[in-house]
Amino acid sequence: MRAGLSTIQQTLTPEAASVLNHSIAEASRRNHGQTTPLHVAATLLSSPSGYLRQACIKSHPNSSHPLQCRALELCFSVALERLPTAQNTSPGLDPPISNALMAALKRAQAHQRRGCPEQQQQPLLAVKVELEQLIISILDDPSVSRVMREASFSSPAVKATIEQSLNSAPSVTNSSPINLGFRPANRSLYMNPRLQQQQQSGCGMQSGQQRSDEVKRVIEILARTKKRNPVLVGESEPEMVVKEILTKIEKNELDGLLKNVEVIHLEKELTCDKSEIVSRLKDLGALIESKIGNNGGVVVDLGDLKWLVEQQLSFGAANSGAVQQQQQVVLEAVAEMGRLLARFGGGGRLWLIGTATCETYLRCQIYHSSMENDWDLQAVPIAAKAPLPGMFPRLGSNGILSSSVESLSPLKGFSTAAPRRISENLDPARRMTCCPQCMQNYEQELAKLAAERSSSEVKSEAARPPLPQWLHNAKAQDGDVKTVDQIPNKDHDLFWKQKSQELQKKWNETCLHLHPNFHQPSIGPERIVPSPISLTGLYNPNLLARQPFQPKLQLNRNLRDALQLNPSLVSSQPSERAASPPDSPVRTELVLGRPKVIESMPEKTHKDHVRDFLGCISSEPQNNVRELQSDKLPKTLDVDSFKRLLKGLMEKVWWQQDAASAVATTITQCKLGNGKRRGAGSKGDIWLLFTGPDIVGKKKMASALSELVSGANPIMISLGSRRDDGESNISFRGKTVLDKIGEAVRRNPSSVILLEDIDEADLLVRGSIKRAMERGRFADSHGREISLGNVIFILTANWLPDSLKFLSSGATTLDEKKLTSLATGGWQLKLTLSGKTANKRRASWLFDVERPTKPRKETGSGLSFDLNKIADVGEDKADGSHNSSDLTVDHEEEHAPNNRLLLSSPSTSPPSQELLNSVDNAIVFKPVDFSPIRRDVTNAITKKFSTIIGDVLSLEIPDEALEKIVGGVWLGRTGLEEWTEKVLVPSLHQLKLGLPTNASVTTDESTVVRLEPDDNTGCRSHGDFLPSSIRVAIDGL
Amino acid sequence: MGIVEAAHNITVMGSGEQVIVLAHGFGTDQSVWKHLVPHLVADYRVVMYDNMGAGTTNPEYFDFDRYSTLEGYAYDLLAIIEELQIESCIYVGHSVSAMIGAIASISRPDLFSKIVMISGSPRYLNDVDYYGGFEQEDLDELFNAMRSNYKAWCSGFAPLAVGGDMESVAVQEFSRTLFNMRPDIALSVAQIIFQSDMRHVLRLVTVPCHIIQSMKDLAVPVVISEYLHQHLGGDSIVEVMQSDGHLPQLSSPDNVIPVVLRHIRHNIAQ
């Protein structure tokens, strides 16, 4: 064995060999039978500035506090104690190398050889194993990594750290100012770290929140009587925290002890010249004295403590005399500061605050061993704002992190307060159902509780939760590691659990009282408490990065209300899917059948979008949930106003029932404050998108809504090329569309504004409208911003969802056209008595409509076709010049870009996704099917006729007349019922009066009453499409 | 929407294979492109974003360290391009963003098919054998003015930079976006920009550059365009327009937009 050892040692560099020797010596000292990798690891760790130690500190994702390393050391010493002692060793003989260690050494050798390719051909012995390789292979040893895990370190992570520093070739990571460190690199390398933090912490755990927790912790320390001078230990974050605290102090935002306290920044003064430090400190003493004398307090900002230990770094390099002198100065400075504190600190009016990296702090402890006590310091570890280990348990293939995270997860409950909160959320019984506001309050209280707990539990020395559990005990029991007892801690935990549950209950109740709206199922899905987001974070962090949160959140939100499932998205998804109709045909039917058709549309497309990105996540349940929600809606709304609205709308636009109910629902919902929340804060403006080809229906719906909501006619502004100048307000003439809108809003801050043909609007207009939706303010062409007040905006577009396309056909548009032309000519009706006409020829176009349910052969015809043709022509022209590479031709082309833009936007292009997403609701107006309307009109008239005249006579309405009436009803402002009551009924009465004399004659079955167009035109009432009276023309009258 | 997109208010418009990234300069935001964009959307996918620190971005995200050099912005640009999974783009940078694009293109030339620089300058400060247009005293004065009364400074600076009177729409627009910036951020950004010296990196730029410059520009003397042309590492072409001011695309769109479009559409002849 001895011989074997010497051979081995030849393969090691002197450094590595000495480590091995030390390990063997350690094993022999402990009287162990073998030298194991554990011994080597312990040896490597024991040197305070050792390589392994530093790597461990660096690799720890959570903190880099010295105590963490101490925990590691203790773990190793426990592990060593447990090793069997040698039974029959002859004294003086070193314990042999164990098989595991031998294997590790061989691994190291192999790695070393692989590491330097140019030496590959050299004899084995020429390759010496360097210390780093030795460490790496030791870390690979299962026993070592087990022990490290106990101390909440991850050997793969440490290994990765070392390997990274070995490959010190200038990778992008190193050259970029963004120190990726050991944070996960799942985000872009180039990304602003602040965004990264924001992102990684999800929205559930804002970095701001974390920092404010830290700030709070530090302020608590400042308020203590002992150990009240915080030194924030961490890699880069501490400065930020200190800065925040000092600003708070300077602005006098803090109450109690820290009021009227001034801050003196020492750092700037100290860095200049070391030799003058002591005298400066004395000056400082005088300054402090004067300030404290004025009944104030002083916080001395020490800055980074590295100046205390800098000299030691260059030890040996410079000439030792100067170095020693400098050391002397620093020592004196430390002593002087100690004296200052002794002098003023007693009164509690002098504080120190400083920052240090973990390394620096360790050095301070070594070189200025009494400083911690003399300066009354309290180390406060500041966690790097890397993702919290509990949050991403399955981060995936990301080497460093996944391994470190996995090994940490058993301890996550203890690592920091944040994962604890999340793990609580995982527990269904403890779930919070609060609005964000209450959630925040709850979290604050919880944090307070946590702080109390940790301080009471761990005492002042180790006031930090991130320590492993057993270490708390170890500390409490004077470091007697072997008698670790779980029980007191369990009690603590139980107590803690109870407390936090109480707190949660309290806030749940408070929230229920304060924000009842939030607990209604009809709530807008956007008001999401932070926690579900962290849950989705749990699900797949990439998801957060790649897509808008909305659909997932909706799902979550609704799950909670409607299904009461546990909040874990992952597990709830399958069950949800089982309950939902999974196939697309079914969905199509739903879409057709539901009143809120369009609602699912954007989401559907959105879903596709998501699927594109992720390929794995199905948001199938969404539609379903949405349906559930819409079913419940009317119940929870303000029922009266909803009914009133719906009734009013149905009266005027009875053929668009679905649309009317959707409009009424959305309006009521928005008025109740549950509309989509765009941007920050609440808003009064409502945005609706009416799509579909039924121009008349859309307009009428808008008019009816305007009448009901504001008691006035809507303001109509056409964004497209189609101008109905008769309708538009005269004062708008000669203004840009944006200014028109601005003007309208300014004048009528609570009106209904109809913006027609958004799909034809140019980009700028669309952009401003989009911004207006987001911000609640509208900027006109001069950049002046107008608050939108309580305006209801209605955007109209021609676009029809694909699923409804088959309803629309060329014939329908033709119908509309024809009806319009029929109804607009001045026309009158008369009632006549005549013989029955047999075999009345039916108007062919109406006959057509009799079969509306059969899908027609689709050909683009009618209006839209024409437009496209124009567009094509425009494109051709543009293309022609565009193809030319001749610069002069190209130049000419520039003169007509606007024209081209206008023409090339096809009239039926779908509204942009953004638009659909931003409006409060998009409501589809189905293409009008005239046969029911016709039937309705006929029925209404016949019904009136039979109630007034009786069954004696039958009524015949020739198609021509019916068309005119239908057209008049459809286009005009008078409702059908209104018209029958006001116009038809009096005429019928008049007819009845004239009838009795002829009654006997007319009972003949061949006689009928005809309601037919009257060519003897009287004057028609202007401004309406229906005749204001019907002439009764009966022979003999 | 990803955090990058949200933080930079990224707007993607239009359709087309080719991507155009429009980057605004100091004191403005993406609205500075409003006259240009309508001409691009038919043929290109147009990406606009706001630089961090612009009035429309969250000041919380403005990391004074990260943005203590122009590289910070260049990283932002690369992050955006990566986020949107753009493989190659035509980059149009105005003012400081011209340099930001150049820096980014040095690090990732694969992402840029060409760079259109509008009113860009590698260094604003005069030097031996270099005319940048400013003396250190001028700049100190400028910074002091910013520090003492930001609003007053804005209303004074805007007409100078735009090159019009206070009443003109462009000046009002620029002063609006300028004043939207948080004063301390604006000061920091201005200091970084005006004190920057990117002359040494120009030769590292290999992507073709189109240099567009106003005849009369308070911030960038016309000779700068020639300097850029001489010192850029790759192909470059210069066009000096008969326009006035540092924000020609805002102040005289009628003359400038055609020029910009021409440079976007056509490449430098070999």
mmCIF file of N, CA and C in Angstrom, chain A residues 544-626:
data_model
loop_
_atom_site.group_PDB
_atom_site.id
_atom_site.type_symbol
_atom_site.label_atom_id
_atom_site.label_comp_id
_atom_site.label_asym_id
_atom_site.label_seq_id
_atom_site.Cartn_x
_atom_site.Cartn_y
_atom_site.Cartn_z
ATOM 1 N N LEU A 544 -43.724 31.570 -18.697
ATOM 2 C CA LEU A 544 -43.795 32.954 -18.260
ATOM 3 C C LEU A 544 -43.059 33.831 -19.232
ATOM 4 N N ALA A 545 -42.013 33.287 -19.727
ATOM 5 C CA ALA A 545 -41.190 34.115 -20.586
ATOM 6 C C ALA A 545 -41.814 34.299 -21.945
ATOM 7 N N ARG A 546 -42.497 33.294 -22.405
ATOM 8 C CA ARG A 546 -42.839 33.278 -23.812
ATOM 9 C C ARG A 546 -44.186 33.864 -24.142
ATOM 10 N N GLN A 547 -45.052 33.901 -23.244
ATOM 11 C CA GLN A 547 -46.394 34.247 -23.653
ATOM 12 C C GLN A 547 -47.057 35.167 -22.648
ATOM 13 N N PRO A 548 -48.057 35.853 -23.140
ATOM 14 C CA PRO A 548 -48.838 36.665 -22.212
ATOM 15 C C PRO A 548 -49.501 35.758 -21.193
ATOM 16 N N PHE A 549 -49.652 36.278 -20.017
ATOM 17 C CA PHE A 549 -50.149 35.425 -18.959
ATOM 18 C C PHE A 549 -51.617 35.076 -19.104
ATOM 19 N N GLN A 550 -52.313 35.866 -19.813
ATOM 20 C CA GLN A 550 -53.757 35.882 -19.657
ATOM 21 C C GLN A 550 -54.476 34.549 -19.633
ATOM 22 N N PRO A 551 -54.330 33.757 -20.666
ATOM 23 C CA PRO A 551 -55.193 32.570 -20.669
ATOM 24 C C PRO A 551 -54.927 31.649 -19.486
ATOM 25 N N LYS A 552 -53.688 31.473 -19.154
ATOM 26 C CA LYS A 552 -53.375 30.611 -18.030
ATOM 27 C C LYS A 552 -54.029 31.145 -16.765
ATOM 28 N N LEU A 553 -53.941 32.417 -16.646
ATOM 29 C CA LEU A 553 -54.456 33.008 -15.430
ATOM 30 C C LEU A 553 -55.951 32.863 -15.351
ATOM 31 N N GLN A 554 -56.559 33.045 -16.481
ATOM 32 C CA GLN A 554 -57.999 32.882 -16.486
ATOM 33 C C GLN A 554 -58.344 31.507 -15.998
ATOM 34 N N LEU A 555 -57.611 30.591 -16.538
ATOM 35 C CA LEU A 555 -57.866 29.219 -16.199
ATOM 36 C C LEU A 555 -57.775 29.059 -14.692
ATOM 37 N N ASN A 556 -56.702 29.574 -14.205
ATOM 38 C CA ASN A 556 -56.459 29.433 -12.795
ATOM 39 C C ASN A 556 -57.550 30.044 -11.957
ATOM 40 N N ARG A 557 -57.841 31.231 -12.333
ATOM 41 C CA ARG A 557 -58.826 31.997 -11.609
ATOM 42 C C ARG A 557 -60.163 31.266 -11.595
ATOM 43 N N ASN A 558 -60.518 30.815 -12.766
ATOM 44 C CA ASN A 558 -61.817 30.199 -12.872
ATOM 45 C C ASN A 558 -61.856 28.847 -12.197
ATOM 46 N N LEU A 559 -60.751 28.193 -12.285
ATOM 47 C CA LEU A 559 -60.686 26.917 -11.606
ATOM 48 C C LEU A 559 -61.017 27.117 -10.149
ATOM 49 N N ARG A 560 -60.463 28.146 -9.641
ATOM 50 C CA ARG A 560 -60.634 28.324 -8.221
ATOM 51 C C ARG A 560 -62.089 28.563 -7.876
ATOM 52 N N ASP A 561 -62.725 29.366 -8.684
ATOM 53 C CA ASP A 561 -64.103 29.685 -8.360
ATOM 54 C C ASP A 561 -65.053 28.562 -8.719
ATOM 55 N N ALA A 562 -64.892 28.109 -9.924
ATOM 56 C CA ALA A 562 -65.917 27.220 -10.428
ATOM 57 C C ALA A 562 -65.677 25.780 -10.026
ATOM 58 N N LEU A 563 -64.475 25.415 -9.908
ATOM 59 C CA LEU A 563 -64.220 23.998 -9.742
ATOM 60 C C LEU A 563 -63.665 23.626 -8.376
ATOM 61 N N GLN A 564 -63.123 24.583 -7.718
ATOM 62 C CA GLN A 564 -62.541 24.328 -6.407
ATOM 63 C C GLN A 564 -61.543 23.183 -6.434
ATOM 64 N N LEU A 565 -60.777 23.174 -7.430
ATOM 65 C CA LEU A 565 -59.738 22.160 -7.475
ATOM 66 C C LEU A 565 -58.513 22.695 -6.770
ATOM 67 N N ASN A 566 -57.572 21.824 -6.565
ATOM 68 C CA ASN A 566 -56.367 22.346 -5.953
ATOM 69 C C ASN A 566 -55.646 23.211 -6.975
ATOM 70 N N PRO A 567 -54.874 24.132 -6.491
ATOM 71 C CA PRO A 567 -54.375 25.169 -7.387
ATOM 72 C C PRO A 567 -53.237 24.722 -8.293
ATOM 73 N N SER A 568 -52.755 23.580 -8.089
ATOM 74 C CA SER A 568 -51.647 23.198 -8.952
ATOM 75 C C SER A 568 -52.160 23.005 -10.363
ATOM 76 N N LEU A 569 -51.672 23.799 -11.215
ATOM 77 C CA LEU A 569 -52.148 23.820 -12.588
ATOM 78 C C LEU A 569 -51.913 22.481 -13.240
ATOM 79 N N VAL A 570 -50.796 21.928 -12.940
ATOM 80 C CA VAL A 570 -50.401 20.714 -13.625
ATOM 81 C C VAL A 570 -51.400 19.607 -13.351
ATOM 82 N N SER A 571 -51.735 19.487 -12.102
ATOM 83 C CA SER A 571 -52.586 18.359 -11.776
ATOM 84 C C SER A 571 -54.034 18.640 -12.144
ATOM 85 N N SER A 572 -54.392 19.888 -12.189
ATOM 86 C CA SER A 572 -55.796 20.164 -12.461
ATOM 87 C C SER A 572 -56.119 20.048 -13.931
ATOM 88 N N GLN A 573 -55.131 20.177 -14.720
ATOM 89 C CA GLN A 573 -55.403 20.219 -16.140
ATOM 90 C C GLN A 573 -56.075 18.959 -16.675
ATOM 91 N N PRO A 574 -55.561 17.799 -16.358
ATOM 92 C CA PRO A 574 -56.189 16.607 -16.931
ATOM 93 C C PRO A 574 -57.650 16.461 -16.532
ATOM 94 N N SER A 575 -57.939 16.677 -15.299
ATOM 95 C CA SER A 575 -59.313 16.487 -14.861
ATOM 96 C C SER A 575 -60.218 17.486 -15.551
ATOM 97 N N GLU A 576 -59.680 18.652 -15.711
ATOM 98 C CA GLU A 576 -60.454 19.680 -16.381
ATOM 99 C C GLU A 576 -60.725 19.276 -17.822
ATOM 100 N N ARG A 577 -59.732 18.714 -18.400
ATOM 101 C CA ARG A 577 -59.897 18.380 -19.798
ATOM 102 C C ARG A 577 -60.901 17.260 -19.959
ATOM 103 N N ALA A 578 -60.878 16.362 -19.013
ATOM 104 C CA ALA A 578 -61.804 15.258 -19.092
ATOM 105 C C ALA A 578 -63.240 15.767 -19.092
ATOM 106 N N ALA A 579 -63.450 16.829 -18.375
ATOM 107 C CA ALA A 579 -64.802 17.352 -18.264
ATOM 108 C C ALA A 579 -65.199 18.193 -19.457
ATOM 109 N N SER A 580 -64.257 18.536 -20.263
ATOM 110 C CA SER A 580 -64.587 19.456 -21.345
ATOM 111 C C SER A 580 -64.664 18.717 -22.662
ATOM 112 N N PRO A 581 -65.486 19.229 -23.533
ATOM 113 C CA PRO A 581 -65.549 18.607 -24.858
ATOM 114 C C PRO A 581 -64.219 18.827 -25.550
ATOM 115 N N PRO A 582 -63.540 17.790 -25.867
ATOM 116 C CA PRO A 582 -62.173 17.954 -26.302
ATOM 117 C C PRO A 582 -61.996 18.274 -27.776
ATOM 118 N N ASP A 583 -62.949 17.999 -28.585
ATOM 119 C CA ASP A 583 -62.663 18.083 -30.007
ATOM 120 C C ASP A 583 -63.142 19.374 -30.623
ATOM 121 N N SER A 584 -62.488 19.727 -31.684
ATOM 122 C CA SER A 584 -62.804 21.008 -32.290
ATOM 123 C C SER A 584 -64.192 21.076 -32.907
ATOM 124 N N PRO A 585 -64.720 20.019 -33.499
ATOM 125 C CA PRO A 585 -66.081 20.130 -34.043
ATOM 126 C C PRO A 585 -67.073 20.578 -32.979
ATOM 127 N N VAL A 586 -66.907 19.997 -31.818
ATOM 128 C CA VAL A 586 -67.799 20.356 -30.727
ATOM 129 C C VAL A 586 -67.654 21.835 -30.411
ATOM 130 N N ARG A 587 -66.434 22.276 -30.449
ATOM 131 C CA ARG A 587 -66.212 23.663 -30.118
ATOM 132 C C ARG A 587 -66.906 24.558 -31.129
ATOM 133 N N THR A 588 -66.830 24.171 -32.360
ATOM 134 C CA THR A 588 -67.469 24.972 -33.386
ATOM 135 C C THR A 588 -68.949 25.113 -33.099
ATOM 136 N N GLU A 589 -69.548 24.030 -32.687
ATOM 137 C CA GLU A 589 -70.960 24.099 -32.388
ATOM 138 C C GLU A 589 -71.238 25.041 -31.237
ATOM 139 N N LEU A 590 -70.386 24.934 -30.282
ATOM 140 C CA LEU A 590 -70.523 25.837 -29.146
ATOM 141 C C LEU A 590 -70.467 27.275 -29.617
ATOM 142 N N VAL A 591 -69.523 27.509 -30.459
ATOM 143 C CA VAL A 591 -69.336 28.856 -30.944
ATOM 144 C C VAL A 591 -70.595 29.342 -31.640
ATOM 145 N N LEU A 592 -71.190 28.457 -32.378
ATOM 146 C CA LEU A 592 -72.387 28.863 -33.092
ATOM 147 C C LEU A 592 -73.554 29.097 -32.157
ATOM 148 N N GLY A 593 -73.584 28.263 -31.162
ATOM 149 C CA GLY A 593 -74.779 28.282 -30.329
ATOM 150 C C GLY A 593 -74.758 29.320 -29.233
ATOM 151 N N ARG A 594 -73.573 29.712 -28.822
ATOM 152 C CA ARG A 594 -73.502 30.600 -27.674
ATOM 153 C C ARG A 594 -73.854 32.017 -28.064
ATOM 154 N N PRO A 595 -74.388 32.736 -27.121
ATOM 155 C CA PRO A 595 -74.628 34.152 -27.407
ATOM 156 C C PRO A 595 -73.308 34.931 -27.491
ATOM 157 N N LYS A 596 -72.336 34.537 -26.733
ATOM 158 C CA LYS A 596 -71.106 35.333 -26.720
ATOM 159 C C LYS A 596 -70.087 34.695 -27.629
ATOM 160 N N VAL A 597 -70.416 34.749 -28.850
ATOM 161 C CA VAL A 597 -69.634 33.989 -29.798
ATOM 162 C C VAL A 597 -68.199 34.439 -29.879
ATOM 163 N N ILE A 598 -68.040 35.677 -30.088
ATOM 164 C CA ILE A 598 -66.720 36.145 -30.464
ATOM 165 C C ILE A 598 -65.728 36.014 -29.336
ATOM 166 N N GLU A 599 -66.268 35.962 -28.171
ATOM 167 C CA GLU A 599 -65.382 35.964 -27.016
ATOM 168 C C GLU A 599 -64.323 34.889 -27.092
ATOM 169 N N SER A 600 -64.725 33.756 -27.556
ATOM 170 C CA SER A 600 -63.758 32.680 -27.590
ATOM 171 C C SER A 600 -62.795 32.814 -28.760
ATOM 172 N N MET A 601 -63.113 33.690 -29.658
ATOM 173 C CA MET A 601 -62.286 33.751 -30.850
ATOM 174 C C MET A 601 -60.853 34.200 -30.596
ATOM 175 N N PRO A 602 -60.689 35.337 -29.977
ATOM 176 C CA PRO A 602 -59.308 35.754 -29.780
ATOM 177 C C PRO A 602 -58.535 34.722 -28.974
ATOM 178 N N GLU A 603 -59.230 34.146 -28.054
ATOM 179 C CA GLU A 603 -58.530 33.187 -27.222
ATOM 180 C C GLU A 603 -58.111 31.973 -28.017
ATOM 181 N N LYS A 604 -58.978 31.666 -28.951
ATOM 182 C CA LYS A 604 -58.662 30.501 -29.749
ATOM 183 C C LYS A 604 -57.404 30.762 -30.563
ATOM 184 N N THR A 605 -57.404 31.884 -31.195
ATOM 185 C CA THR A 605 -56.221 32.195 -31.972
ATOM 186 C C THR A 605 -55.016 32.321 -31.069
ATOM 187 N N HIS A 606 -55.300 32.875 -29.956
ATOM 188 C CA HIS A 606 -54.229 33.027 -29.004
ATOM 189 C C HIS A 606 -53.654 31.676 -28.636
ATOM 190 N N LYS A 607 -54.559 30.782 -28.478
ATOM 191 C CA LYS A 607 -54.139 29.447 -28.082
ATOM 192 C C LYS A 607 -53.218 28.864 -29.138
ATOM 193 N N ASP A 608 -53.610 29.064 -30.364
ATOM 194 C CA ASP A 608 -52.752 28.559 -31.428
ATOM 195 C C ASP A 608 -51.367 29.144 -31.321
ATOM 196 N N HIS A 609 -51.397 30.387 -31.025
ATOM 197 C CA HIS A 609 -50.151 31.114 -30.874
ATOM 198 C C HIS A 609 -49.293 30.474 -29.791
ATOM 199 N N VAL A 610 -49.944 30.226 -28.703
ATOM 200 C CA VAL A 610 -49.222 29.619 -27.597
ATOM 201 C C VAL A 610 -48.691 28.263 -27.999
ATOM 202 N N ARG A 611 -49.530 27.561 -28.695
ATOM 203 C CA ARG A 611 -49.125 26.218 -29.070
ATOM 204 C C ARG A 611 -47.920 26.266 -29.975
ATOM 205 N N ASP A 612 -47.931 27.246 -30.825
ATOM 206 C CA ASP A 612 -46.771 27.398 -31.694
ATOM 207 C C ASP A 612 -45.511 27.494 -30.884
ATOM 208 N N PHE A 613 -45.591 28.280 -29.905
ATOM 209 C CA PHE A 613 -44.389 28.525 -29.116
ATOM 210 C C PHE A 613 -43.998 27.321 -28.284
ATOM 211 N N LEU A 614 -44.939 26.750 -27.695
ATOM 212 C CA LEU A 614 -44.607 25.768 -26.688
ATOM 213 C C LEU A 614 -44.798 24.352 -27.149
ATOM 214 N N GLY A 615 -45.765 24.192 -27.974
ATOM 215 C CA GLY A 615 -45.967 22.871 -28.526
ATOM 216 C C GLY A 615 -46.496 21.852 -27.547
ATOM 217 N N CYS A 616 -46.549 22.195 -26.328
ATOM 218 C CA CYS A 616 -46.916 21.149 -25.385
ATOM 219 C C CYS A 616 -48.078 21.519 -24.490
ATOM 220 N N ILE A 617 -48.384 22.758 -24.420
ATOM 221 C CA ILE A 617 -49.403 23.107 -23.453
ATOM 222 C C ILE A 617 -50.732 23.335 -24.134
ATOM 223 N N SER A 618 -51.696 22.688 -23.653
ATOM 224 C CA SER A 618 -53.004 22.885 -24.239
ATOM 225 C C SER A 618 -53.820 23.768 -23.328
ATOM 226 N N SER A 619 -54.427 24.749 -23.916
ATOM 227 C CA SER A 619 -55.305 25.572 -23.092
ATOM 228 C C SER A 619 -56.736 25.255 -23.412
ATOM 229 N N GLU A 620 -56.934 24.063 -23.803
ATOM 230 C CA GLU A 620 -58.259 23.585 -24.175
ATOM 231 C C GLU A 620 -59.353 23.972 -23.183
ATOM 232 N N PRO A 621 -59.125 23.777 -21.928
ATOM 233 C CA PRO A 621 -60.219 23.984 -20.982
ATOM 234 C C PRO A 621 -60.752 25.396 -21.006
ATOM 235 N N GLN A 622 -59.937 26.273 -21.524
ATOM 236 C CA GLN A 622 -60.308 27.669 -21.484
ATOM 237 C C GLN A 622 -61.705 27.983 -21.982
ATOM 238 N N ASN A 623 -61.978 27.531 -23.187
ATOM 239 C CA ASN A 623 -63.274 27.832 -23.753
ATOM 240 C C ASN A 623 -64.364 27.429 -22.795
ATOM 241 N N ASN A 624 -64.139 26.260 -22.308
ATOM 242 C CA ASN A 624 -65.128 25.689 -21.447
ATOM 243 C C ASN A 624 -65.370 26.552 -20.227
ATOM 244 N N VAL A 625 -64.290 26.938 -19.663
ATOM 245 C CA VAL A 625 -64.380 27.740 -18.462
ATOM 246 C C VAL A 625 -65.060 29.054 -18.761
ATOM 247 N N ARG A 626 -64.686 29.563 -19.903
ATOM 248 C CA ARG A 626 -65.266 30.815 -20.322
ATOM 249 C C ARG A 626 -66.780 30.663 -20.444
#
